[in-house]
């Protein structure tokens, strides 16, 4: 038995002696300084197998078991939800309905580089060990840096670090491309100070988080394409307290026109989702 009361054998060969060293320094707050947002389309005929692989293995081994990911949630768009998406000609999804599963994860602020070293290494290992499901396409996958959170109710209610654990009934993914890097800064300020507070007032959306994408490392897995729009894109997540079908027409149509009127950019995707039910295949039979 070692001096800490353990046998000393549990971490043999795992480098566990370094864990205490690594935990002893660096940021360890609960702010979602970064996010992994990944929208994926299982290939036709592979919907059930993909769902089981992701829920039973990859959600854990490929994400939440890693250092500095502290929250995660999966979302799904059934066929009727896919049909609500716009614009029809999207720079994000071709066709616009592609990407019926969305996974969102929070990464501790200031720990992006640390997490990235681990995630690149573990995904290489998972791929080598045959634990990566190949019959799917990454439609929109990016690590992103947090830019802003706008709340409907001010200081009341869950915060953004609660968002992936709170039982929200729906989520809307909105992707906006500015006309250039200077315009993105202007667009972000317009969203944060004018547009989002106005849209959130009296709506079923409790908060909107805003992120900007970061480039993936050069040694990423080859099946994940490099991130587009690193200098011009913003990604918004609207967290809803009701099913998006119930409020789509009244609250989420026209977001493209609102951005276009600013002259700063354009909306490339507005896509509604509902949460998956972990451990089940609910919704899988309604994807096509």
PDB file of C-alpha atoms in Angstrom:
ATOM      1  CA  UNK A   1       0.000   0.000   0.000  1.00  0.00           C
ATOM      2  CA  UNK A   2       1.352   3.441  -0.858  1.00  0.00           C
ATOM      3  CA  UNK A   3       1.339   6.545   1.335  1.00  0.00           C
ATOM      4  CA  UNK A   4      -2.067   7.659   0.007  1.00  0.00           C
ATOM      5  CA  UNK A   5      -3.702   4.414   1.075  1.00  0.00           C
ATOM      6  CA  UNK A   6      -3.797   2.898  -2.395  1.00  0.00           C
ATOM      7  CA  UNK A   7      -2.161  -0.249  -3.658  1.00  0.00           C
ATOM      8  CA  UNK A   8      -0.114   1.600  -6.245  1.00  0.00           C
ATOM      9  CA  UNK A   9      -1.200  -0.819  -8.979  1.00  0.00           C
ATOM     10  CA  UNK A  10      -4.389   0.838 -10.261  1.00  0.00           C
ATOM     11  CA  UNK A  11      -2.523   3.407 -12.324  1.00  0.00           C
ATOM     12  CA  UNK A  12       0.340   1.183 -13.392  1.00  0.00           C
ATOM     13  CA  UNK A  13       1.337   2.063 -16.938  1.00  0.00           C
ATOM     14  CA  UNK A  14      -1.219   4.885 -17.267  1.00  0.00           C
ATOM     15  CA  UNK A  15       0.944   7.822 -16.204  1.00  0.00           C
ATOM     16  CA  UNK A  16      -1.435   8.429 -13.316  1.00  0.00           C
ATOM     17  CA  UNK A  17       1.362   9.893 -11.215  1.00  0.00           C
ATOM     18  CA  UNK A  18       1.068  13.018 -13.367  1.00  0.00           C
ATOM     19  CA  UNK A  19      -2.630  13.589 -12.730  1.00  0.00           C
ATOM     20  CA  UNK A  20      -2.057  15.330  -9.409  1.00  0.00           C
ATOM     21  CA  UNK A  21       0.590  17.503 -11.031  1.00  0.00           C
ATOM     22  CA  UNK A  22      -1.699  18.481 -13.925  1.00  0.00           C
ATOM     23  CA  UNK A  23      -4.632  19.220 -11.614  1.00  0.00           C
ATOM     24  CA  UNK A  24      -2.518  21.472  -9.447  1.00  0.00           C
ATOM     25  CA  UNK A  25      -2.260  24.368 -11.880  1.00  0.00           C
ATOM     26  CA  UNK A  26      -4.141  26.112 -14.643  1.00  0.00           C
ATOM     27  CA  UNK A  27      -7.761  27.305 -15.032  1.00  0.00           C
ATOM     28  CA  UNK A  28     -10.499  25.170 -13.497  1.00  0.00           C
ATOM     29  CA  UNK A  29     -13.585  27.328 -13.510  1.00  0.00           C
ATOM     30  CA  UNK A  30     -17.007  26.315 -14.758  1.00  0.00           C
ATOM     31  CA  UNK A  31     -17.379  28.860 -17.539  1.00  0.00           C
ATOM     32  CA  UNK A  32     -17.986  27.333 -20.993  1.00  0.00           C
ATOM     33  CA  UNK A  33     -15.079  29.165 -22.565  1.00  0.00           C
ATOM     34  CA  UNK A  34     -15.154  26.811 -25.533  1.00  0.00           C
ATOM     35  CA  UNK A  35     -17.533  24.348 -27.148  1.00  0.00           C
ATOM     36  CA  UNK A  36     -17.494  21.383 -29.466  1.00  0.00           C
ATOM     37  CA  UNK A  37     -20.509  21.596 -31.768  1.00  0.00           C
ATOM     38  CA  UNK A  38     -20.858  18.717 -34.212  1.00  0.00           C
ATOM     39  CA  UNK A  39     -23.728  18.005 -36.612  1.00  0.00           C
ATOM     40  CA  UNK A  40     -23.573  14.579 -38.241  1.00  0.00           C
ATOM     41  CA  UNK A  41     -25.578  12.624 -40.809  1.00  0.00           C
ATOM     42  CA  UNK A  42     -25.605   8.809 -40.504  1.00  0.00           C
ATOM     43  CA  UNK A  43     -25.632   7.161 -43.896  1.00  0.00           C
ATOM     44  CA  UNK A  44     -28.988   5.722 -45.040  1.00  0.00           C
ATOM     45  CA  UNK A  45     -29.630   2.355 -43.445  1.00  0.00           C
ATOM     46  CA  UNK A  46     -27.184   3.027 -40.590  1.00  0.00           C
ATOM     47  CA  UNK A  47     -29.382   5.227 -38.405  1.00  0.00           C
ATOM     48  CA  UNK A  48     -29.947   2.732 -35.581  1.00  0.00           C
ATOM     49  CA  UNK A  49     -26.396   1.392 -35.537  1.00  0.00           C
ATOM     50  CA  UNK A  50     -24.954   4.908 -35.548  1.00  0.00           C
ATOM     51  CA  UNK A  51     -27.207   6.007 -32.698  1.00  0.00           C
ATOM     52  CA  UNK A  52     -26.268   3.052 -30.552  1.00  0.00           C
ATOM     53  CA  UNK A  53     -22.545   3.492 -31.243  1.00  0.00           C
ATOM     54  CA  UNK A  54     -22.655   7.161 -30.380  1.00  0.00           C
ATOM     55  CA  UNK A  55     -24.758   6.813 -27.235  1.00  0.00           C
ATOM     56  CA  UNK A  56     -23.202   3.602 -25.935  1.00  0.00           C
ATOM     57  CA  UNK A  57     -19.560   4.383 -26.673  1.00  0.00           C
ATOM     58  CA  UNK A  58     -18.507   7.563 -28.436  1.00  0.00           C
ATOM     59  CA  UNK A  59     -20.402  10.102 -26.328  1.00  0.00           C
ATOM     60  CA  UNK A  60     -18.301   8.898 -23.403  1.00  0.00           C
ATOM     61  CA  UNK A  61     -15.031   7.568 -24.816  1.00  0.00           C
ATOM     62  CA  UNK A  62     -14.824  10.239 -27.522  1.00  0.00           C
ATOM     63  CA  UNK A  63     -16.030  13.198 -25.490  1.00  0.00           C
ATOM     64  CA  UNK A  64     -17.220  13.393 -21.892  1.00  0.00           C
ATOM     65  CA  UNK A  65     -14.570  11.065 -20.453  1.00  0.00           C
ATOM     66  CA  UNK A  66     -11.898  13.487 -21.652  1.00  0.00           C
ATOM     67  CA  UNK A  67     -10.308  16.149 -19.460  1.00  0.00           C
ATOM     68  CA  UNK A  68     -11.978  19.576 -19.436  1.00  0.00           C
ATOM     69  CA  UNK A  69     -15.227  18.622 -21.180  1.00  0.00           C
ATOM     70  CA  UNK A  70     -17.612  19.203 -18.291  1.00  0.00           C
ATOM     71  CA  UNK A  71     -21.054  18.952 -19.919  1.00  0.00           C
ATOM     72  CA  UNK A  72     -22.646  17.479 -23.018  1.00  0.00           C
ATOM     73  CA  UNK A  73     -26.001  16.956 -24.692  1.00  0.00           C
ATOM     74  CA  UNK A  74     -27.255  15.283 -27.858  1.00  0.00           C
ATOM     75  CA  UNK A  75     -30.055  16.619 -30.041  1.00  0.00           C
ATOM     76  CA  UNK A  76     -31.967  15.173 -32.986  1.00  0.00           C
ATOM     77  CA  UNK A  77     -33.912  16.583 -35.934  1.00  0.00           C
ATOM     78  CA  UNK A  78     -36.708  14.345 -37.166  1.00  0.00           C
ATOM     79  CA  UNK A  79     -37.872  14.700 -40.756  1.00  0.00           C
ATOM     80  CA  UNK A  80     -40.511  17.297 -39.912  1.00  0.00           C
ATOM     81  CA  UNK A  81     -37.916  19.385 -38.060  1.00  0.00           C
ATOM     82  CA  UNK A  82     -35.469  19.077 -40.953  1.00  0.00           C
ATOM     83  CA  UNK A  83     -38.149  20.471 -43.244  1.00  0.00           C
ATOM     84  CA  UNK A  84     -38.353  23.664 -41.169  1.00  0.00           C
ATOM     85  CA  UNK A  85     -34.715  24.566 -41.825  1.00  0.00           C
ATOM     86  CA  UNK A  86     -33.609  27.490 -43.946  1.00  0.00           C
ATOM     87  CA  UNK A  87     -32.191  28.949 -46.134  1.00  0.00           C
ATOM     88  CA  UNK A  88     -32.664  26.332 -48.816  1.00  0.00           C
ATOM     89  CA  UNK A  89     -29.225  27.091 -50.268  1.00  0.00           C
ATOM     90  CA  UNK A  90     -27.006  26.761 -47.199  1.00  0.00           C
ATOM     91  CA  UNK A  91     -23.220  27.033 -47.083  1.00  0.00           C
ATOM     92  CA  UNK A  92     -23.330  24.770 -44.010  1.00  0.00           C
ATOM     93  CA  UNK A  93     -25.553  21.837 -45.013  1.00  0.00           C
ATOM     94  CA  UNK A  94     -26.069  20.531 -48.549  1.00  0.00           C
ATOM     95  CA  UNK A  95     -28.923  19.730 -48.763  1.00  0.00           C
ATOM     96  CA  UNK A  96     -30.134  21.925 -45.958  1.00  0.00           C
ATOM     97  CA  UNK A  97     -31.734  18.950 -44.169  1.00  0.00           C
ATOM     98  CA  UNK A  98     -28.429  17.080 -43.834  1.00  0.00           C
ATOM     99  CA  UNK A  99     -27.162  16.523 -40.308  1.00  0.00           C
ATOM    100  CA  UNK A 100     -29.968  15.009 -38.253  1.00  0.00           C
ATOM    101  CA  UNK A 101     -27.896  14.597 -35.072  1.00  0.00           C
ATOM    102  CA  UNK A 102     -26.273  17.437 -33.171  1.00  0.00           C
ATOM    103  CA  UNK A 103     -23.943  17.043 -30.195  1.00  0.00           C
ATOM    104  CA  UNK A 104     -22.903  19.960 -28.005  1.00  0.00           C
ATOM    105  CA  UNK A 105     -20.182  19.995 -25.347  1.00  0.00           C
ATOM    106  CA  UNK A 106     -18.793  22.648 -23.023  1.00  0.00           C
ATOM    107  CA  UNK A 107     -15.027  22.918 -22.510  1.00  0.00           C
ATOM    108  CA  UNK A 108     -13.595  24.722 -19.483  1.00  0.00           C
ATOM    109  CA  UNK A 109     -12.408  28.236 -20.263  1.00  0.00           C
ATOM    110  CA  UNK A 110      -8.667  28.365 -20.791  1.00  0.00           C
ATOM    111  CA  UNK A 111      -8.333  24.614 -21.329  1.00  0.00           C
ATOM    112  CA  UNK A 112      -8.817  24.380 -25.078  1.00  0.00           C
ATOM    113  CA  UNK A 113      -5.181  23.544 -25.883  1.00  0.00           C
ATOM    114  CA  UNK A 114      -4.991  20.963 -23.091  1.00  0.00           C
ATOM    115  CA  UNK A 115      -8.198  19.300 -24.215  1.00  0.00           C
ATOM    116  CA  UNK A 116      -7.183  19.350 -27.871  1.00  0.00           C
ATOM    117  CA  UNK A 117      -3.958  17.458 -27.186  1.00  0.00           C
ATOM    118  CA  UNK A 118      -5.978  14.729 -25.492  1.00  0.00           C
ATOM    119  CA  UNK A 119      -8.810  14.566 -28.013  1.00  0.00           C
ATOM    120  CA  UNK A 120      -6.530  14.250 -31.043  1.00  0.00           C
ATOM    121  CA  UNK A 121      -4.613  11.435 -29.348  1.00  0.00           C
ATOM    122  CA  UNK A 122      -7.657   9.529 -28.086  1.00  0.00           C
ATOM    123  CA  UNK A 123      -9.468   9.734 -31.419  1.00  0.00           C
ATOM    124  CA  UNK A 124      -6.426   8.321 -33.191  1.00  0.00           C
ATOM    125  CA  UNK A 125      -6.486   5.473 -30.691  1.00  0.00           C
ATOM    126  CA  UNK A 126     -10.233   4.905 -31.075  1.00  0.00           C
ATOM    127  CA  UNK A 127      -9.849   4.822 -34.839  1.00  0.00           C
ATOM    128  CA  UNK A 128      -6.943   2.389 -34.617  1.00  0.00           C
ATOM    129  CA  UNK A 129      -8.958   0.156 -32.294  1.00  0.00           C
ATOM    130  CA  UNK A 130     -11.984   0.057 -34.597  1.00  0.00           C
ATOM    131  CA  UNK A 131     -14.168   2.123 -32.279  1.00  0.00           C
ATOM    132  CA  UNK A 132     -15.079   4.840 -34.803  1.00  0.00           C
ATOM    133  CA  UNK A 133     -18.274   4.403 -36.816  1.00  0.00           C
ATOM    134  CA  UNK A 134     -17.412   5.104 -40.435  1.00  0.00           C
ATOM    135  CA  UNK A 135     -20.853   5.207 -42.059  1.00  0.00           C
ATOM    136  CA  UNK A 136     -21.627   8.821 -41.258  1.00  0.00           C
ATOM    137  CA  UNK A 137     -20.728  12.277 -42.567  1.00  0.00           C
ATOM    138  CA  UNK A 138     -19.613  15.279 -40.551  1.00  0.00           C
ATOM    139  CA  UNK A 139     -21.792  18.105 -41.866  1.00  0.00           C
ATOM    140  CA  UNK A 140     -20.738  20.811 -39.414  1.00  0.00           C
ATOM    141  CA  UNK A 141     -18.086  20.017 -36.812  1.00  0.00           C
ATOM    142  CA  UNK A 142     -16.017  22.662 -35.049  1.00  0.00           C
ATOM    143  CA  UNK A 143     -14.479  23.596 -31.749  1.00  0.00           C
ATOM    144  CA  UNK A 144     -15.580  27.109 -30.942  1.00  0.00           C
ATOM    145  CA  UNK A 145     -14.668  29.948 -28.579  1.00  0.00           C
ATOM    146  CA  UNK A 146     -17.387  31.553 -26.483  1.00  0.00           C
ATOM    147  CA  UNK A 147     -18.178  35.148 -27.395  1.00  0.00           C
ATOM    148  CA  UNK A 148     -21.384  36.005 -25.535  1.00  0.00           C
ATOM    149  CA  UNK A 149     -24.447  34.709 -23.737  1.00  0.00           C
ATOM    150  CA  UNK A 150     -27.666  36.710 -23.767  1.00  0.00           C
ATOM    151  CA  UNK A 151     -30.369  35.840 -21.232  1.00  0.00           C
ATOM    152  CA  UNK A 152     -34.083  36.471 -21.557  1.00  0.00           C
ATOM    153  CA  UNK A 153     -34.601  36.937 -17.810  1.00  0.00           C
ATOM    154  CA  UNK A 154     -31.418  38.699 -16.766  1.00  0.00           C
ATOM    155  CA  UNK A 155     -29.940  37.234 -13.595  1.00  0.00           C
ATOM    156  CA  UNK A 156     -32.854  34.813 -13.067  1.00  0.00           C
ATOM    157  CA  UNK A 157     -32.832  31.230 -14.269  1.00  0.00           C
ATOM    158  CA  UNK A 158     -30.134  28.761 -15.318  1.00  0.00           C
ATOM    159  CA  UNK A 159     -26.788  30.111 -16.525  1.00  0.00           C
ATOM    160  CA  UNK A 160     -24.981  29.056 -19.682  1.00  0.00           C
ATOM    161  CA  UNK A 161     -22.868  26.554 -17.761  1.00  0.00           C
ATOM    162  CA  UNK A 162     -26.122  24.819 -16.752  1.00  0.00           C
ATOM    163  CA  UNK A 163     -27.524  24.773 -20.296  1.00  0.00           C
ATOM    164  CA  UNK A 164     -26.489  21.254 -21.318  1.00  0.00           C
ATOM    165  CA  UNK A 165     -27.768  19.736 -18.049  1.00  0.00           C
ATOM    166  CA  UNK A 166     -31.006  21.713 -17.692  1.00  0.00           C
ATOM    167  CA  UNK A 167     -33.947  19.856 -19.317  1.00  0.00           C
ATOM    168  CA  UNK A 168     -34.533  22.244 -22.198  1.00  0.00           C
ATOM    169  CA  UNK A 169     -37.195  21.007 -24.612  1.00  0.00           C
ATOM    170  CA  UNK A 170     -35.482  22.180 -27.777  1.00  0.00           C
ATOM    171  CA  UNK A 171     -32.556  23.911 -29.372  1.00  0.00           C
ATOM    172  CA  UNK A 172     -32.121  26.007 -32.493  1.00  0.00           C
ATOM    173  CA  UNK A 173     -28.758  26.106 -34.233  1.00  0.00           C
ATOM    174  CA  UNK A 174     -28.165  29.321 -36.161  1.00  0.00           C
ATOM    175  CA  UNK A 175     -25.035  29.919 -38.252  1.00  0.00           C
ATOM    176  CA  UNK A 176     -24.242  33.409 -39.513  1.00  0.00           C
ATOM    177  CA  UNK A 177     -21.459  34.437 -41.898  1.00  0.00           C
ATOM    178  CA  UNK A 178     -20.292  38.033 -41.806  1.00  0.00           C
ATOM    179  CA  UNK A 179     -19.053  39.699 -44.990  1.00  0.00           C
ATOM    180  CA  UNK A 180     -15.555  39.955 -43.490  1.00  0.00           C
ATOM    181  CA  UNK A 181     -13.632  39.952 -40.183  1.00  0.00           C
ATOM    182  CA  UNK A 182     -14.426  43.623 -39.353  1.00  0.00           C
ATOM    183  CA  UNK A 183     -18.093  43.015 -40.077  1.00  0.00           C
ATOM    184  CA  UNK A 184     -18.124  40.026 -37.711  1.00  0.00           C
ATOM    185  CA  UNK A 185     -17.181  42.246 -34.792  1.00  0.00           C
ATOM    186  CA  UNK A 186     -19.974  44.653 -35.720  1.00  0.00           C
ATOM    187  CA  UNK A 187     -22.422  41.804 -36.225  1.00  0.00           C
ATOM    188  CA  UNK A 188     -21.566  40.322 -32.833  1.00  0.00           C
ATOM    189  CA  UNK A 189     -22.183  43.652 -31.132  1.00  0.00           C
ATOM    190  CA  UNK A 190     -25.521  44.048 -32.940  1.00  0.00           C
ATOM    191  CA  UNK A 191     -26.571  40.552 -31.904  1.00  0.00           C
ATOM    192  CA  UNK A 192     -25.497  40.976 -28.298  1.00  0.00           C
ATOM    193  CA  UNK A 193     -26.860  44.447 -27.610  1.00  0.00           C
ATOM    194  CA  UNK A 194     -29.855  44.838 -29.927  1.00  0.00           C
ATOM    195  CA  UNK A 195     -31.143  41.848 -31.851  1.00  0.00           C
ATOM    196  CA  UNK A 196     -31.011  39.023 -29.292  1.00  0.00           C
ATOM    197  CA  UNK A 197     -32.462  40.966 -26.321  1.00  0.00           C
ATOM    198  CA  UNK A 198     -35.373  42.016 -28.530  1.00  0.00           C
ATOM    199  CA  UNK A 199     -35.962  38.503 -29.909  1.00  0.00           C
ATOM    200  CA  UNK A 200     -35.707  36.855 -26.502  1.00  0.00           C
ATOM    201  CA  UNK A 201     -38.221  39.112 -24.795  1.00  0.00           C
ATOM    202  CA  UNK A 202     -41.357  37.078 -24.097  1.00  0.00           C
ATOM    203  CA  UNK A 203     -40.079  34.123 -26.129  1.00  0.00           C
ATOM    204  CA  UNK A 204     -39.720  30.443 -25.141  1.00  0.00           C
ATOM    205  CA  UNK A 205     -35.936  30.776 -25.545  1.00  0.00           C
ATOM    206  CA  UNK A 206     -34.297  31.283 -22.160  1.00  0.00           C
ATOM    207  CA  UNK A 207     -30.848  32.110 -23.506  1.00  0.00           C
ATOM    208  CA  UNK A 208     -28.687  32.285 -26.589  1.00  0.00           C
ATOM    209  CA  UNK A 209     -24.991  31.402 -26.535  1.00  0.00           C
ATOM    210  CA  UNK A 210     -22.761  32.825 -29.278  1.00  0.00           C
ATOM    211  CA  UNK A 211     -19.510  31.192 -30.385  1.00  0.00           C
ATOM    212  CA  UNK A 212     -16.892  31.685 -33.098  1.00  0.00           C
ATOM    213  CA  UNK A 213     -15.165  28.686 -34.707  1.00  0.00           C
ATOM    214  CA  UNK A 214     -11.494  27.874 -34.292  1.00  0.00           C
ATOM    215  CA  UNK A 215      -9.385  25.926 -36.814  1.00  0.00           C
ATOM    216  CA  UNK A 216      -8.918  22.233 -36.207  1.00  0.00           C
ATOM    217  CA  UNK A 217      -5.327  21.026 -35.737  1.00  0.00           C
ATOM    218  CA  UNK A 218      -3.428  19.716 -38.729  1.00  0.00           C
ATOM    219  CA  UNK A 219      -3.235  16.239 -37.191  1.00  0.00           C
ATOM    220  CA  UNK A 220      -7.037  15.879 -36.891  1.00  0.00           C
ATOM    221  CA  UNK A 221      -8.746  12.761 -38.208  1.00  0.00           C
ATOM    222  CA  UNK A 222      -8.993  12.859 -42.001  1.00  0.00           C
ATOM    223  CA  UNK A 223     -12.768  12.284 -42.059  1.00  0.00           C
ATOM    224  CA  UNK A 224     -13.322  15.654 -40.322  1.00  0.00           C
ATOM    225  CA  UNK A 225     -12.877  18.536 -42.754  1.00  0.00           C
ATOM    226  CA  UNK A 226     -11.140  21.739 -41.783  1.00  0.00           C
ATOM    227  CA  UNK A 227     -13.382  24.416 -40.293  1.00  0.00           C
ATOM    228  CA  UNK A 228     -14.685  27.073 -42.653  1.00  0.00           C
ATOM    229  CA  UNK A 229     -15.345  30.715 -41.797  1.00  0.00           C
ATOM    230  CA  UNK A 230     -12.856  30.954 -38.936  1.00  0.00           C
ATOM    231  CA  UNK A 231     -12.577  34.737 -39.423  1.00  0.00           C
ATOM    232  CA  UNK A 232     -16.173  35.471 -40.396  1.00  0.00           C
ATOM    233  CA  UNK A 233     -18.589  32.969 -38.838  1.00  0.00           C
ATOM    234  CA  UNK A 234     -20.702  33.037 -35.669  1.00  0.00           C
ATOM    235  CA  UNK A 235     -22.622  30.073 -34.245  1.00  0.00           C
ATOM    236  CA  UNK A 236     -25.688  30.675 -32.077  1.00  0.00           C
ATOM    237  CA  UNK A 237     -27.421  28.118 -29.846  1.00  0.00           C
ATOM    238  CA  UNK A 238     -30.957  29.056 -28.765  1.00  0.00           C
ATOM    239  CA  UNK A 239     -32.091  27.034 -25.723  1.00  0.00           C
ATOM    240  CA  UNK A 240     -35.879  26.560 -25.721  1.00  0.00           C
ATOM    241  CA  UNK A 241     -38.302  25.783 -22.925  1.00  0.00           C
ATOM    242  CA  UNK A 242     -40.799  24.288 -25.370  1.00  0.00           C
ATOM    243  CA  UNK A 243     -40.753  22.131 -28.469  1.00  0.00           C
ATOM    244  CA  UNK A 244     -39.526  24.234 -31.432  1.00  0.00           C
ATOM    245  CA  UNK A 245     -42.468  23.052 -33.524  1.00  0.00           C
ATOM    246  CA  UNK A 246     -44.798  25.024 -31.258  1.00  0.00           C
ATOM    247  CA  UNK A 247     -43.050  28.362 -31.730  1.00  0.00           C
ATOM    248  CA  UNK A 248     -41.306  28.115 -35.075  1.00  0.00           C
ATOM    249  CA  UNK A 249     -43.668  30.240 -37.148  1.00  0.00           C
ATOM    250  CA  UNK A 250     -43.995  32.975 -34.525  1.00  0.00           C
ATOM    251  CA  UNK A 251     -40.400  33.157 -33.291  1.00  0.00           C
ATOM    252  CA  UNK A 252     -37.888  31.673 -35.701  1.00  0.00           C
ATOM    253  CA  UNK A 253     -38.919  32.607 -39.209  1.00  0.00           C
ATOM    254  CA  UNK A 254     -37.277  35.725 -40.588  1.00  0.00           C
ATOM    255  CA  UNK A 255     -33.947  35.496 -38.798  1.00  0.00           C
ATOM    256  CA  UNK A 256     -32.242  35.613 -42.201  1.00  0.00           C
ATOM    257  CA  UNK A 257     -34.025  38.822 -43.159  1.00  0.00           C
ATOM    258  CA  UNK A 258     -33.107  40.475 -39.863  1.00  0.00           C
ATOM    259  CA  UNK A 259     -29.396  39.800 -40.413  1.00  0.00           C
ATOM    260  CA  UNK A 260     -29.544  40.794 -44.087  1.00  0.00           C
ATOM    261  CA  UNK A 261     -31.020  44.165 -43.157  1.00  0.00           C
ATOM    262  CA  UNK A 262     -27.872  45.034 -41.202  1.00  0.00           C
ATOM    263  CA  UNK A 263     -25.752  44.762 -44.346  1.00  0.00           C
ATOM    264  CA  UNK A 264     -23.116  42.953 -42.295  1.00  0.00           C
ATOM    265  CA  UNK A 265     -23.667  39.322 -43.286  1.00  0.00           C
ATOM    266  CA  UNK A 266     -26.078  36.518 -44.001  1.00  0.00           C
ATOM    267  CA  UNK A 267     -27.682  33.583 -42.247  1.00  0.00           C
ATOM    268  CA  UNK A 268     -26.440  30.243 -43.571  1.00  0.00           C
ATOM    269  CA  UNK A 269     -28.493  27.910 -41.386  1.00  0.00           C
ATOM    270  CA  UNK A 270     -31.398  27.983 -38.950  1.00  0.00           C
ATOM    271  CA  UNK A 271     -32.112  24.434 -37.729  1.00  0.00           C
ATOM    272  CA  UNK A 272     -34.381  23.185 -34.904  1.00  0.00           C
ATOM    273  CA  UNK A 273     -33.681  20.132 -32.737  1.00  0.00           C
ATOM    274  CA  UNK A 274     -35.175  18.293 -29.775  1.00  0.00           C
ATOM    275  CA  UNK A 275     -33.120  16.433 -27.148  1.00  0.00           C
ATOM    276  CA  UNK A 276     -32.427  12.745 -27.539  1.00  0.00           C
ATOM    277  CA  UNK A 277     -33.403  10.373 -24.743  1.00  0.00           C
ATOM    278  CA  UNK A 278     -30.165   8.653 -23.659  1.00  0.00           C
ATOM    279  CA  UNK A 279     -30.236   4.872 -23.767  1.00  0.00           C
ATOM    280  CA  UNK A 280     -33.121   4.736 -26.252  1.00  0.00           C
ATOM    281  CA  UNK A 281     -33.688   4.819 -30.002  1.00  0.00           C
ATOM    282  CA  UNK A 282     -36.498   7.325 -29.734  1.00  0.00           C
ATOM    283  CA  UNK A 283     -36.897   9.418 -32.910  1.00  0.00           C
ATOM    284  CA  UNK A 284     -34.609   7.182 -35.008  1.00  0.00           C
ATOM    285  CA  UNK A 285     -37.548   5.840 -37.030  1.00  0.00           C
ATOM    286  CA  UNK A 286     -38.590   9.420 -37.894  1.00  0.00           C
ATOM    287  CA  UNK A 287     -35.357  10.670 -39.469  1.00  0.00           C
ATOM    288  CA  UNK A 288     -36.233   9.880 -43.114  1.00  0.00           C
TER     289      UNK A 288
END
